[in-house]
Amino acid sequence: MDSRLATAARVGDIAPFHVMEVQTAARALEAAGRSVVHMEIGEPDFPTPAPVLAAAQRAIARGDIYYTSALGLPELRAAIARHYADHYGVAVAPERVIVTAGSSAALLLVMALLVDRGDRILLSDPGYPCNRHFVRVLEGEPAGVPVGAETNYQLSADLIDAHWTPATRGVLIASPSNPTGTTVPAEEMRRIAATVARRGGRLIVDEIYLGLSYDLGPTGRPRSVLAIAADAADDLFVVSSFSKFFNMTGWRLGWLIAPERHVRDLEKLAQNLYISPATVSQRAALACFTPETLAVLEERRRAFEARRDFLVPALRELGFVIPVMPSGGFFVYADSSRFSSDSERFCRDVLEGAGVAITPGIDFGTHRAAAHVRFAYTIEMSKLEDGVARLARYLGR
Ligand SMILES: Cc1ncc(COP(=O)(O)O)c(C=O)c1O
């Protein structure tokens, strides 16, 4: 082929999202008249809260559609900082908060800031697939570290130490995680922060699912890494989003809390990569932190918790192995090897045979991927019950 018509080598290393393929197959079945229970979808089923919609409508009516600062509206940066004080009991300077086009853009900004050609970033395998692609697009090396039940399906300080090489630049952890829903225990997170600092690397923590944490104990509040590893807080990068807890996936709005000395460079990157986050979305998001909206979101958090409390024991009863109870988000990562040694095939068969859509482990890495599937509880309880009943019939349980 004419080499001028070829695409860059990096494109060949970007894997498609298999979950999208599951979704396409599920939709095709539905178009043919079959009913499908969707347990593959990675976004909340709840609508954006009414006060947030109303704030967006007001912004549109005013014609408030012009670019904002690349760092985001100052009042939204201040509101996010206040949310950390009110909700997580941790002081964050508004100057450290950068509003982004979804947490996806926050992750891309951090990687663009830190990763040079050949630099390694340690990630958990299984983990959120886009992370390794962000690193690859920047010519870095995403280093997937196999994790299992013994470390809550998360990186640990010991694993980080064992996998550190001279080319390692940093560590990215999502807690709670996609696909496992598990959280790094506070004591381990402190050890991780200390280990990464001792190694001279950077710690990035993706807290997109933190608002959707369960089993909260007496305080009733989840703990941000900024509070847990308070000594290291000024040097941490924390990524979060309006997508999941605030039910705003399609609005494409998230944020990054960065060390203050890097904000100017991140601003330059944001200016050049996408100019600014969406203005109407930012105006809408200002209504996220009112008591009215937060009350609705708390109710929904409890609904997710009730779904988890139904689904995990029900799946265990069917024969799926789930060694660690997920403590956040809306995913269950289950060992399906009792039913099949090929989870991709198993997902296809379950969709065809039971009319239940689930995601194969291959979407999240390579470590024991063929032995795992991901269930999402982003559907209402009656549908979850239907899904479990269908699986029980199909698996002969
Ligand atoms: C762990 C994790 N991080 C980041 C994202 C990106 O979300 P968004 O760009 O909508 O904030 C997702 C989306 O599923 C996710 O699961």
Short mmCIF file of N, CA and C and ligand atoms in Angstrom, two decimals, residues 102-104 107 128 178 206 208-209 241 243-244 252, ligand 1:
data_model
loop_
_atom_site.label_atom_id
_atom_site.label_comp_id
_atom_site.label_asym_id
_atom_site.label_seq_id
_atom_site.Cartn_x
_atom_site.Cartn_y
_atom_site.Cartn_z
N GLY A 102 -15.72 15.72 30.40
CA GLY A 102 -15.79 14.37 30.95
C GLY A 102 -14.49 14.05 31.66
N SER A 103 -14.51 13.01 32.49
CA SER A 103 -13.24 12.63 33.12
C SER A 103 -12.31 12.07 32.05
N SER A 104 -12.86 11.69 30.90
CA SER A 104 -12.01 11.22 29.80
C SER A 104 -10.99 12.29 29.43
N LEU A 107 -8.34 12.60 32.14
CA LEU A 107 -7.33 11.55 32.04
C LEU A 107 -6.35 11.84 30.90
N TYR A 128 -10.13 -0.19 33.63
CA TYR A 128 -10.91 0.56 32.64
C TYR A 128 -10.10 0.66 31.34
N ASN A 178 -13.89 0.23 37.80
CA ASN A 178 -14.59 -0.40 36.70
C ASN A 178 -13.57 -1.36 36.11
N ASP A 206 -8.49 7.90 39.98
CA ASP A 206 -9.77 8.14 39.30
C ASP A 206 -10.89 7.82 40.29
N ILE A 208 -14.16 8.55 39.86
CA ILE A 208 -15.43 8.77 39.16
C ILE A 208 -16.59 8.06 39.86
N TYR A 209 -16.31 6.91 40.52
CA TYR A 209 -17.39 6.17 41.19
C TYR A 209 -17.43 6.42 42.70
N SER A 241 -15.94 13.11 37.84
CA SER A 241 -16.86 13.34 36.72
C SER A 241 -18.26 13.64 37.18
N SER A 243 -20.53 12.41 35.24
CA SER A 243 -21.24 11.37 34.48
C SER A 243 -22.04 10.41 35.35
N LYS A 244 -21.42 9.86 36.39
CA LYS A 244 -22.00 8.68 37.03
C LYS A 244 -22.85 9.07 38.24
N ARG A 252 -21.01 15.41 29.01
CA ARG A 252 -19.55 15.41 28.84
C ARG A 252 -18.86 16.42 29.75
C1 LIG B 1 -13.26 4.18 35.61
C2 LIG B 1 -13.76 5.15 34.60
N1 LIG B 1 -13.07 6.30 34.39
C3 LIG B 1 -13.47 7.20 33.48
C4 LIG B 1 -14.60 7.01 32.71
C5 LIG B 1 -14.97 8.06 31.68
O1 LIG B 1 -16.17 8.68 31.98
P1 LIG B 1 -16.56 10.18 31.54
O2 LIG B 1 -15.64 10.61 30.48
O3 LIG B 1 -17.99 10.08 31.10
O4 LIG B 1 -16.40 11.02 32.78
C6 LIG B 1 -15.36 5.84 32.88
C7 LIG B 1 -16.56 5.60 32.06
O5 LIG B 1 -17.15 4.54 32.06
C8 LIG B 1 -14.93 4.89 33.86
O6 LIG B 1 -15.60 3.75 34.07
#
